[in-house]
Amino acid sequence: MRLCYVDCHVMNTNNSTQTFFLYYSPLSLHVSTSFSQGSWIQRFYPSSVVETDNSNGGGTDDFGLVLSNFLHAHDFCAEQGGTTPTEFLKSYFGFDTLEDFRSAFAFQQSDVHLIATIPGIYPSRNGSSKKKGESDNCLYGPQRVSEILSRLQQHQKLNNKPWFPHGFLSAHDRLILQPTSISGNWNRTNFSDIVRLYLSSGAGSSITAKSHSSSGSRNLFPSGSSNNSVDLLEKADIVWPSLDFFQRCRTEITKYRQHKSLTDSKVDDRALFVCLSSKTFNSLDVAFISRLKQFEPSGCNPLPLCLTPHIKSYARLLEPVIDLCDDADEPSITTESMGASNSDVICLVDSPPLCSLRFQHKKKAGPVEERFAWFMLTSACLSRGAQGEAVTNNGHSYGEQRSSDFMKYANFELGILFCSRLQGNPSTDRLYVCNSSLSEKECNSGSKSCCPLTTARTIPLPVPYLVRPPSYQKEEDEVDLAVTPFFNEISEGTGAIGHMLLTPLGKQLALSLSQ
C-alpha cells in the first residue's frame, strides 16, 4: 500500500496493490486496491463545516475508526528508517495524532464500509467472547463483512428499518469470489466457513454460524441443517481465468507491443498478475475445485485483453428478477392475490407499488440488469492469510479466552464494501446493479430496463466480467474439467498427478509422459 500526498510525497507499506491518495481541503480519499483497475474515491469535508448527520442510521459511521485503526497498525510495520502513517500525516497535514486526523473530517458521511485486514490473532467476537457494549471495529476480513451484513438486516436506530428488508436476500442468491491468486490448503470445511461468513446473516461474529434469531437477523444458511456444507458451497462461484483466456491475452498484448514498437514483445507470465500453481491446485479439495467458473469479459464493461485482469472482487448476486409492470396482457397482480405462501413474490418496502414485486426470472422477459445485495472491491485474494483462519483449540489460552475463539490473519488487506439500501426513503435508498451477465450483442442492442424494484436509485457498477460465468465442467455434477484453468507455474513432477489429471492439460502431460 502507498500513502500519496497531493505533492507526490509517497510512503510505501506492506501491500503494493493498495494505494491511498490523500488530497487536502477537502480531503479526497482515493483507495485503489488493484493497481489501476479498481479504485474508489470520495471527498470528506472538515467536521467543522458539516452538520451532524445520522442518515446512515448506524450503517457506515465507523469508517473513520476503521481507517485510523488500519493506519495505526502500519506505524508498527514501517521499514527501518521509513515514514510511519502518523509521521506522514503530521509532516504533510499537520495532525499530531491519528485521533486528530479522524476527528478532523466527517467520515460518517461515507456511503461505503471500509473492510480492513491486519496481521495478528484476534478474538472472533462470538457470543461467548464479546463483552457487553464492546465495539466490533477490530473484526477483519470476512468476519467484518458478515458482522456488517448482519447489522444491516436489523432495525436501525434512525427509522427503525433495516437496510436489507425481509425477503430481500434469498437462498437462491449467488456468492461471487473473484480473486487473482489462490493459495493455501482449502478443504470442504475451511472453505465452507469462509462462504458461510460471506453469505450467512447470522454468522457475523463467529467462524461457526450460530442462530441469531433473537437479535433480529435472519440466517438463510444455518450450519445445523443436514448436508448444509454441500448446499452452501453450491451457492459459491470462484471466477478464475482459463488457460485459453490468457492465450488470447498474450496474443493481444503482443499485438499491442508491436503496434507501440516496443523492443520486447515477449509476454512474461509474471506480468499477468494471476497466481495459481499446479502444486497448490493439487492440494485443493475437489469441493473447492468444483466451484471454479471461467472469467470472461463482460460485453457491457469490457476490459481490453491487452490489460490482463487484476481487479479482485466479492459480491452477493441477487436471484434473477423480472418486472411485469409493462406487460399489458398480464392480469392485475397484488400481494393479496398472490397470497403469503407464494415464495416467488417478495415485498421490498412496507407498502410497495406493483413495481416492487419480485418474481422468479422468466425467459420471455429477456436480459435484465443484475442486482447486488453488496459488492466488495478489495486487495484480498483467496488465501488463508487474507481470508483468515480459525485458530484450533490446542489447549492454550489468550487472556480469558481459549484459542478456538480466535481468528488468525497474516496479511494487510483493504477493501471497499458497497451495500444496497432499501428503507423506503427515496433520498437515501440505493440498489447496486450491473449488466455483466449480458453478451456484447445484447449490450449494443440495448437491454430492456425493467421497472425498478423500489423507488431507490440504481447505481451501475462497471464489473468487467460475467457475473453468471460459464462452468469449467460440461455438466454441473461432473468432476473432470472441460477447460484448463490458468496456472502461472507448473512445478516439476506436479503437472501430471493428483487433481491436475482432472484438467485437459494434465491429461495431455500424462499421455506424453507415458509414450
Coordinates of C-alpha atoms in Angstrom, one line a residue:
M1 CA 0.0 0.0 0.0
R2 CA 1.1 3.6 -0.6
L3 CA 0.0 6.8 1.0
C4 CA 0.3 9.6 -1.5
Y5 CA 0.0 13.3 -0.7
V6 CA -1.0 15.8 -3.3
D7 CA 2.6 17.0 -3.8
C8 CA 3.5 13.4 -4.7
H9 CA 5.1 12.5 -1.3
V10 CA 4.8 8.7 -1.2
M11 CA 5.0 6.2 1.7
N12 CA 5.4 2.6 0.9
T13 CA 3.9 0.0 3.2
N14 CA 3.1 -3.7 3.1
N15 CA 0.8 -4.4 0.1
S16 CA 1.7 -2.9 -3.3
T17 CA -1.8 -3.5 -4.7
Q18 CA -3.3 -0.9 -2.3
T19 CA -2.9 2.8 -2.7
F20 CA -4.1 5.8 -0.8
F21 CA -4.2 9.2 -2.4
L22 CA -4.9 12.0 0.1
Y23 CA -5.8 15.4 -1.1
Y24 CA -6.4 18.1 1.5
S25 CA -9.2 20.7 1.8
P26 CA -11.5 19.0 1.3
L27 CA -9.9 15.6 2.0
S28 CA -10.2 13.3 -1.0
L29 CA -9.6 9.7 -0.1
H30 CA -8.8 7.6 -3.1
V31 CA -8.4 3.9 -2.4
S32 CA -7.0 1.7 -5.3
T33 CA -6.9 -2.0 -4.4
S34 CA -5.6 -3.5 -7.6
F35 CA -3.2 -1.1 -9.4
S36 CA -5.2 0.9 -11.9
Q37 CA -8.2 -1.5 -12.4
G38 CA -10.1 -1.0 -9.2
S39 CA -10.5 2.3 -7.5
W40 CA -12.9 4.2 -5.3
I41 CA -12.8 7.9 -4.3
Q42 CA -14.8 10.1 -2.0
R43 CA -14.4 13.6 -0.7
F44 CA -14.7 14.2 3.1
Y45 CA -15.2 17.8 4.3
P46 CA -14.0 19.1 7.7
S47 CA -16.2 18.2 10.6
S48 CA -16.5 21.8 11.5
V49 CA -18.4 22.7 8.3
V50 CA -20.6 19.5 8.2
E51 CA -23.8 19.4 10.1
T52 CA -24.3 16.4 12.3
D53 CA -26.0 13.8 10.2
N54 CA -27.2 10.4 11.3
S55 CA -28.7 9.5 8.0
N56 CA -26.6 6.3 7.9
G57 CA -28.5 5.0 10.8
G58 CA -25.6 3.0 12.2
G59 CA -24.6 1.8 8.7
T60 CA -21.2 3.4 7.9
D61 CA -20.5 5.5 10.9
D62 CA -17.3 3.5 11.8
F63 CA -15.4 4.4 8.6
G64 CA -13.0 6.8 10.3
L65 CA -12.4 4.4 13.2
V66 CA -11.5 1.5 10.9
L67 CA -9.3 3.8 8.8
S68 CA -7.3 5.1 11.8
N69 CA -7.0 1.6 13.2
F70 CA -5.6 0.4 9.9
L71 CA -3.1 3.3 9.7
H72 CA -2.1 2.8 13.3
A73 CA -1.2 -0.8 12.6
H74 CA 1.2 0.4 9.9
D75 CA 3.0 2.5 12.5
F76 CA 4.5 -0.7 13.9
C77 CA 5.3 -2.2 10.5
A78 CA 7.2 0.6 8.7
E79 CA 10.6 -0.3 7.4
Q80 CA 13.5 0.8 9.5
G81 CA 14.1 4.4 8.7
G82 CA 10.8 4.7 6.9
T83 CA 8.0 7.1 7.5
T84 CA 5.1 5.9 9.6
P85 CA 1.5 7.0 8.8
T86 CA 1.4 9.1 11.9
E87 CA 4.7 10.9 10.9
F88 CA 3.4 11.2 7.3
L89 CA 0.1 12.9 8.4
K90 CA 2.0 15.2 10.8
S91 CA 4.6 16.3 8.3
Y92 CA 2.2 17.0 5.4
F93 CA -1.2 17.5 7.0
G94 CA -0.3 18.9 10.4
F95 CA -2.1 16.3 12.5
D96 CA -0.2 15.3 15.7
T97 CA -2.1 12.0 16.1
L98 CA -4.4 9.7 14.1
E99 CA -7.2 10.6 16.5
D100 CA -6.8 14.3 15.4
F101 CA -6.9 13.2 11.8
R102 CA -10.0 11.0 12.3
S103 CA -11.9 13.7 14.2
A104 CA -11.0 16.5 11.7
F105 CA -13.1 15.1 8.9
A106 CA -16.7 13.9 8.6
F107 CA -16.0 10.3 7.8
Q108 CA -19.6 9.4 8.9
Q109 CA -20.6 10.9 5.5
S110 CA -19.2 7.8 3.8
D111 CA -21.6 5.8 1.7
V112 CA -19.4 2.7 1.9
H113 CA -17.9 0.4 4.5
L114 CA -14.1 0.1 4.9
I115 CA -13.0 -3.6 5.2
A116 CA -9.5 -3.9 6.7
T117 CA -7.3 -6.9 7.5
I118 CA -4.3 -6.6 9.8
P119 CA -1.9 -9.4 10.6
G120 CA -2.4 -10.9 14.0
I121 CA -4.6 -13.2 16.1
Y122 CA -7.8 -11.6 17.2
P123 CA -10.9 -12.6 19.2
S124 CA -13.6 -13.9 16.9
R125 CA -16.2 -11.9 18.9
N126 CA -18.7 -14.7 19.1
G127 CA -21.4 -14.7 21.7
S128 CA -19.2 -16.2 24.4
S129 CA -16.2 -13.9 23.9
K130 CA -17.7 -10.5 23.2
K131 CA -18.3 -8.3 26.2
K132 CA -21.4 -6.3 26.5
G133 CA -21.1 -2.9 24.8
E134 CA -17.7 -3.9 23.2
S135 CA -17.1 -2.5 19.7
D136 CA -16.8 -4.7 16.6
N137 CA -14.2 -2.4 14.9
C138 CA -11.4 -5.0 15.4
L139 CA -13.2 -7.6 13.2
Y140 CA -11.4 -8.1 10.0
G141 CA -11.9 -9.6 6.5
P142 CA -14.9 -11.9 6.1
Q143 CA -15.8 -11.6 9.8
R144 CA -16.2 -7.8 9.5
V145 CA -18.2 -8.2 6.2
S146 CA -20.5 -10.7 7.9
E147 CA -20.9 -8.5 11.0
I148 CA -21.9 -5.6 8.8
L149 CA -24.4 -7.6 6.8
S150 CA -26.0 -9.0 10.0
R151 CA -26.2 -5.5 11.4
L152 CA -27.9 -4.1 8.2
Q153 CA -30.6 -6.7 8.5
Q154 CA -31.6 -5.5 11.9
H155 CA -33.7 -2.5 12.7
Q156 CA -31.7 0.7 12.6
K157 CA -31.7 3.4 15.2
L158 CA -32.7 6.2 12.8
N159 CA -36.0 5.0 11.3
N160 CA -36.3 1.5 12.8
K161 CA -36.0 -0.1 9.4
P162 CA -33.2 -2.5 8.2
W163 CA -31.2 -1.7 5.1
F164 CA -32.0 -5.2 3.8
P165 CA -35.8 -5.7 4.2
H166 CA -37.3 -9.0 4.9
G167 CA -37.2 -11.1 1.8
F168 CA -34.5 -9.0 0.0
L169 CA -32.0 -11.8 0.5
S170 CA -32.8 -15.3 -0.8
A171 CA -31.4 -18.8 -0.6
H172 CA -31.1 -18.6 -4.4
D173 CA -28.6 -15.8 -4.3
R174 CA -25.1 -16.4 -5.6
L175 CA -21.8 -15.6 -3.9
I176 CA -19.1 -14.4 -6.3
L177 CA -15.5 -14.9 -5.3
Q178 CA -13.2 -13.3 -7.9
P179 CA -9.5 -13.4 -6.8
T180 CA -6.3 -13.1 -8.8
S181 CA -4.4 -15.5 -6.5
I182 CA -5.4 -18.8 -4.9
S183 CA -3.2 -20.4 -2.2
G184 CA -3.5 -22.5 0.9
N185 CA -4.9 -25.9 1.5
W186 CA -8.6 -25.2 1.0
N187 CA -10.7 -28.1 2.1
R188 CA -14.5 -28.5 2.3
T189 CA -14.6 -27.4 6.0
N190 CA -12.5 -24.2 5.9
F191 CA -13.9 -23.1 2.6
S192 CA -17.4 -23.6 3.9
D193 CA -16.5 -21.5 6.9
I194 CA -15.5 -18.6 4.6
V195 CA -18.5 -18.9 2.3
R196 CA -20.8 -19.0 5.3
L197 CA -19.3 -15.8 6.7
Y198 CA -20.0 -14.0 3.3
L199 CA -23.5 -15.5 2.9
S200 CA -24.9 -16.1 6.3
S201 CA -26.8 -13.4 8.1
G202 CA -26.3 -14.9 11.5
A203 CA -22.6 -15.6 11.4
G204 CA -21.3 -12.1 11.6
S205 CA -19.1 -12.6 14.7
S206 CA -18.0 -16.2 14.6
I207 CA -16.3 -18.5 12.2
T208 CA -19.0 -21.0 13.1
A209 CA -22.5 -20.0 12.1
K210 CA -25.0 -19.7 15.0
S211 CA -28.6 -18.8 15.2
H212 CA -29.1 -15.1 15.9
S213 CA -32.9 -15.0 15.6
S214 CA -33.1 -13.3 18.9
S215 CA -31.2 -10.3 17.6
G216 CA -33.4 -9.9 14.6
S217 CA -31.1 -11.1 11.8
R218 CA -32.1 -13.9 9.6
N219 CA -29.8 -16.9 8.9
L220 CA -30.6 -18.3 5.5
F221 CA -27.9 -21.0 5.8
P222 CA -27.9 -22.4 9.3
S223 CA -24.9 -24.6 10.0
G224 CA -27.0 -27.2 11.7
S225 CA -29.1 -28.2 8.7
S226 CA -28.4 -31.6 7.0
N227 CA -25.8 -31.6 4.2
N228 CA -25.5 -27.9 4.8
S229 CA -21.8 -27.6 3.8
V230 CA -22.6 -29.2 0.4
D231 CA -25.6 -27.0 -0.2
L232 CA -23.7 -23.9 0.9
L233 CA -20.8 -24.5 -1.5
E234 CA -23.2 -24.8 -4.3
K235 CA -24.1 -21.1 -3.8
A236 CA -20.4 -20.0 -4.5
D237 CA -18.8 -19.3 -7.8
I238 CA -15.0 -18.8 -7.9
V239 CA -14.4 -16.7 -11.0
W240 CA -11.0 -17.7 -12.4
P241 CA -9.4 -17.2 -15.8
S242 CA -8.7 -20.1 -18.1
L243 CA -5.6 -21.0 -20.0
D244 CA -7.4 -20.2 -23.2
F245 CA -8.3 -16.8 -21.9
F246 CA -4.7 -15.9 -21.2
Q247 CA -3.6 -17.2 -24.5
R248 CA -5.9 -14.6 -26.0
C249 CA -4.5 -12.1 -23.7
R250 CA -0.9 -12.9 -24.8
T251 CA -1.9 -12.5 -28.4
E252 CA -3.4 -9.1 -27.8
I253 CA -0.5 -8.0 -25.6
T254 CA 2.0 -9.0 -28.3
K255 CA 0.0 -7.1 -30.9
Y256 CA -0.2 -4.0 -28.6
R257 CA 3.6 -4.0 -28.0
Q258 CA 4.3 -4.5 -31.7
H259 CA 1.9 -1.6 -32.5
K260 CA 3.7 0.6 -30.0
S261 CA 7.1 -0.5 -31.5
L262 CA 8.3 -1.9 -28.1
T263 CA 11.5 -3.8 -28.5
D264 CA 10.5 -6.7 -26.2
S265 CA 7.2 -8.1 -27.3
K266 CA 7.5 -11.4 -25.4
V267 CA 5.0 -11.8 -22.6
D268 CA 6.2 -12.9 -19.1
D269 CA 3.7 -14.8 -17.1
R270 CA 4.7 -12.7 -14.1
A271 CA 3.1 -9.7 -15.9
L272 CA -0.3 -11.4 -16.0
F273 CA -0.8 -10.8 -12.2
V274 CA -2.6 -14.1 -11.7
C275 CA -1.1 -16.8 -9.4
L276 CA -2.2 -20.4 -9.1
S277 CA 0.5 -23.2 -9.2
S278 CA 0.0 -26.8 -10.1
K279 CA 1.3 -27.7 -6.6
T280 CA -1.4 -25.6 -5.0
F281 CA -4.1 -26.9 -7.3
N282 CA -3.2 -30.5 -6.3
S283 CA -3.7 -29.5 -2.6
L284 CA -7.2 -28.1 -3.1
D285 CA -10.2 -30.1 -2.2
V286 CA -12.4 -31.3 -5.1
A287 CA -15.3 -29.4 -3.4
F288 CA -13.3 -26.2 -3.9
I289 CA -12.2 -27.0 -7.5
S290 CA -15.8 -27.8 -8.4
R291 CA -16.8 -24.2 -7.7
L292 CA -14.4 -22.7 -10.4
K293 CA -16.1 -20.7 -13.1
Q294 CA -14.5 -19.2 -16.2
F295 CA -13.5 -15.5 -16.2
E296 CA -15.0 -14.0 -19.3
P297 CA -15.1 -10.3 -20.1
S298 CA -18.4 -8.6 -19.9
G299 CA -19.9 -7.3 -23.1
C300 CA -21.1 -4.1 -21.4
N301 CA -18.0 -3.3 -19.4
P302 CA -15.1 -5.0 -21.3
L303 CA -11.6 -5.0 -20.1
P304 CA -9.2 -4.8 -23.1
L305 CA -7.4 -8.1 -23.4
C306 CA -4.1 -6.3 -23.5
L307 CA -4.8 -5.4 -19.9
T308 CA -5.0 -8.6 -18.0
P309 CA -7.4 -8.6 -15.1
H310 CA -6.1 -7.6 -11.7
I311 CA -9.3 -6.5 -10.1
K312 CA -10.3 -8.5 -7.1
S313 CA -13.9 -8.6 -6.0
Y314 CA -16.5 -10.4 -3.9
A315 CA -20.3 -10.0 -4.2
R316 CA -23.7 -11.4 -3.3
L317 CA -25.7 -11.5 -6.5
L318 CA -29.4 -11.5 -6.0
E319 CA -31.5 -14.1 -7.7
P320 CA -32.7 -13.1 -11.2
V321 CA -35.9 -11.0 -11.2
I322 CA -38.2 -9.5 -13.8
D323 CA -40.9 -6.9 -13.5
L324 CA -44.4 -7.4 -15.1
C325 CA -45.5 -3.7 -14.9
D326 CA -45.1 -3.2 -18.7
D327 CA -47.0 -6.3 -19.7
A328 CA -50.4 -5.0 -20.7
D329 CA -51.8 -8.5 -21.2
E330 CA -50.9 -9.6 -17.6
P331 CA -53.7 -9.6 -15.1
S332 CA -53.6 -7.2 -12.2
I333 CA -51.3 -8.6 -9.5
T334 CA -51.4 -7.7 -5.9
T335 CA -49.8 -9.1 -2.8
E336 CA -53.1 -10.2 -1.6
S337 CA -53.9 -12.2 -4.8
M338 CA -50.5 -13.9 -4.7
G339 CA -51.0 -15.0 -1.1
A340 CA -48.5 -15.2 1.7
S341 CA -47.5 -18.7 0.8
N342 CA -46.1 -17.8 -2.7
S343 CA -42.3 -17.6 -2.2
D344 CA -41.7 -16.0 -5.6
V345 CA -43.2 -12.7 -4.5
I346 CA -41.2 -10.5 -2.1
C347 CA -42.3 -7.1 -0.9
L348 CA -39.3 -4.8 -0.6
V349 CA -40.9 -1.9 1.3
D350 CA -43.8 -1.7 3.7
S351 CA -46.4 -0.5 1.2
P352 CA -44.9 -1.4 -2.2
P353 CA -46.3 -0.4 -5.5
L354 CA -46.7 -3.1 -8.2
C355 CA -43.2 -2.5 -9.4
S356 CA -41.8 -3.6 -6.0
L357 CA -42.9 -7.2 -6.5
R358 CA -40.1 -9.6 -7.2
F359 CA -40.6 -12.7 -9.4
Q360 CA -38.5 -15.7 -10.5
H361 CA -36.9 -14.9 -13.8
K362 CA -38.8 -15.9 -16.9
K363 CA -37.3 -16.4 -20.4
K364 CA -39.8 -14.1 -22.1
A365 CA -38.5 -11.1 -20.1
G366 CA -35.2 -11.0 -22.0
P367 CA -32.0 -9.7 -20.5
V368 CA -32.3 -7.6 -17.3
E369 CA -29.9 -5.8 -15.0
E370 CA -28.2 -7.9 -12.4
R371 CA -28.6 -6.7 -8.8
F372 CA -26.2 -6.9 -5.9
A373 CA -27.1 -7.1 -2.2
W374 CA -23.5 -6.0 -1.8
F375 CA -20.3 -5.7 -3.8
M376 CA -16.7 -5.5 -2.4
L377 CA -13.7 -4.2 -4.2
T378 CA -10.7 -5.5 -2.3
S379 CA -7.0 -6.3 -2.4
A380 CA -7.7 -9.7 -0.7
C381 CA -7.2 -12.9 -2.6
L382 CA -8.3 -16.4 -1.7
S383 CA -5.5 -17.2 0.7
R384 CA -5.7 -18.2 4.4
G385 CA -3.6 -15.2 5.3
A386 CA -6.1 -12.8 3.7
Q387 CA -9.4 -14.5 4.5
G388 CA -8.5 -15.6 8.0
E389 CA -8.0 -18.9 9.7
A390 CA -9.7 -20.2 12.9
V391 CA -7.1 -21.0 15.5
T392 CA -7.8 -24.5 16.6
N393 CA -8.1 -25.3 20.2
N394 CA -4.8 -26.7 21.3
G395 CA -5.2 -26.2 25.0
H396 CA -3.6 -22.8 25.1
S397 CA -5.4 -19.6 26.1
Y398 CA -5.1 -16.0 25.2
G399 CA -6.2 -14.0 28.2
E400 CA -9.5 -15.4 29.4
Q401 CA -10.3 -17.0 26.0
R402 CA -9.3 -20.3 24.6
S403 CA -7.6 -20.3 21.2
S404 CA -10.7 -21.7 19.4
D405 CA -12.3 -18.2 19.9
F406 CA -9.7 -16.5 17.8
M407 CA -9.0 -15.7 14.1
K408 CA -5.6 -15.5 12.6
Y409 CA -4.6 -13.2 9.7
A410 CA -1.2 -12.9 8.0
N411 CA -1.8 -10.1 5.5
F412 CA -2.5 -6.4 5.3
E413 CA -5.6 -6.0 3.1
L414 CA -8.1 -3.3 2.4
G415 CA -11.5 -3.3 0.7
I416 CA -14.5 -1.1 0.0
L417 CA -17.9 -2.6 0.6
F418 CA -20.9 -1.2 -1.4
C419 CA -24.2 -2.2 0.2
S420 CA -27.6 -1.7 -1.3
R421 CA -30.1 0.1 1.0
L422 CA -33.8 -0.2 0.8
Q423 CA -35.6 1.5 3.7
G424 CA -38.4 3.2 1.7
N425 CA -36.6 6.5 1.7
P426 CA -36.0 7.8 -1.9
S427 CA -33.3 10.2 -0.7
T428 CA -31.1 7.5 0.7
D429 CA -32.2 4.2 -0.9
R430 CA -29.9 2.7 -3.5
L431 CA -29.6 -0.5 -5.4
Y432 CA -26.2 -1.6 -6.9
V433 CA -26.6 -3.1 -10.4
C434 CA -24.6 -4.1 -13.4
N435 CA -25.3 -5.6 -16.9
S436 CA -22.4 -8.0 -16.6
S437 CA -24.4 -11.1 -17.5
L438 CA -25.2 -9.8 -21.0
S439 CA -23.4 -10.6 -24.2
E440 CA -21.8 -7.8 -26.2
K441 CA -24.6 -8.1 -28.8
E442 CA -27.2 -7.7 -26.1
C443 CA -25.4 -4.7 -24.7
N444 CA -25.0 -3.0 -28.1
S445 CA -28.7 -3.5 -29.0
G446 CA -29.8 -2.1 -25.6
S447 CA -31.3 -4.3 -23.0
K448 CA -34.8 -3.8 -21.5
S449 CA -34.6 -1.8 -18.4
C450 CA -37.3 -3.1 -16.2
C451 CA -39.2 -1.2 -13.7
P452 CA -37.1 -0.7 -10.6
L453 CA -37.7 -3.0 -7.6
T454 CA -38.3 0.1 -5.5
T455 CA -38.1 3.9 -5.8
A456 CA -34.4 3.5 -4.9
R457 CA -31.9 4.9 -7.4
T458 CA -29.9 2.3 -9.2
I459 CA -26.1 2.7 -9.2
P460 CA -24.4 0.8 -12.0
L461 CA -21.1 -0.8 -11.2
P462 CA -18.6 -1.3 -14.1
V463 CA -18.0 -5.0 -13.4
P464 CA -15.7 -6.2 -16.2
Y465 CA -16.5 -9.9 -16.1
L466 CA -19.6 -12.0 -16.5
V467 CA -21.3 -12.3 -13.1
R468 CA -23.0 -15.6 -14.2
P469 CA -20.0 -17.1 -15.8
P470 CA -19.7 -20.4 -17.7
S471 CA -18.6 -23.5 -15.9
Y472 CA -15.3 -25.4 -16.3
Q473 CA -17.3 -28.6 -16.5
K474 CA -19.6 -29.6 -19.3
E475 CA -22.2 -30.8 -16.7
E476 CA -22.5 -29.4 -13.1
D477 CA -22.1 -32.8 -11.5
E478 CA -19.0 -33.8 -13.5
V479 CA -15.6 -34.0 -11.8
D480 CA -13.4 -33.6 -14.9
L481 CA -12.9 -30.1 -16.2
A482 CA -13.5 -29.5 -19.9
V483 CA -11.3 -26.4 -19.8
T484 CA -8.0 -25.9 -18.2
P485 CA -7.6 -23.2 -15.6
F486 CA -4.6 -20.9 -15.9
F487 CA -1.5 -21.9 -14.0
N488 CA 1.3 -19.4 -13.6
E489 CA 3.6 -22.2 -12.5
I490 CA 3.7 -25.9 -13.1
S491 CA 6.4 -27.4 -10.9
E492 CA 8.4 -30.4 -12.0
G493 CA 6.6 -33.6 -11.2
T494 CA 3.3 -32.0 -10.4
G495 CA 1.8 -31.4 -13.8
A496 CA 0.5 -35.0 -14.4
I497 CA -0.5 -36.1 -11.0
G498 CA -3.3 -35.6 -8.5
H499 CA -6.0 -33.1 -9.4
M500 CA -4.1 -31.9 -12.4
L501 CA -5.4 -35.1 -14.1
L502 CA -8.8 -33.6 -13.9
T503 CA -7.8 -30.9 -16.4
P504 CA -7.2 -31.3 -20.2
L505 CA -3.6 -30.1 -19.8
G506 CA -2.9 -32.6 -17.0
K507 CA -4.2 -35.4 -19.1
Q508 CA -2.2 -34.3 -22.1
L509 CA 1.0 -34.2 -20.0
A510 CA 0.3 -37.6 -18.6
L511 CA -0.2 -39.0 -22.1
S512 CA 3.0 -37.5 -23.3
L513 CA 5.0 -39.0 -20.4
S514 CA 3.5 -42.4 -21.0
Q515 CA 4.7 -42.5 -24.6

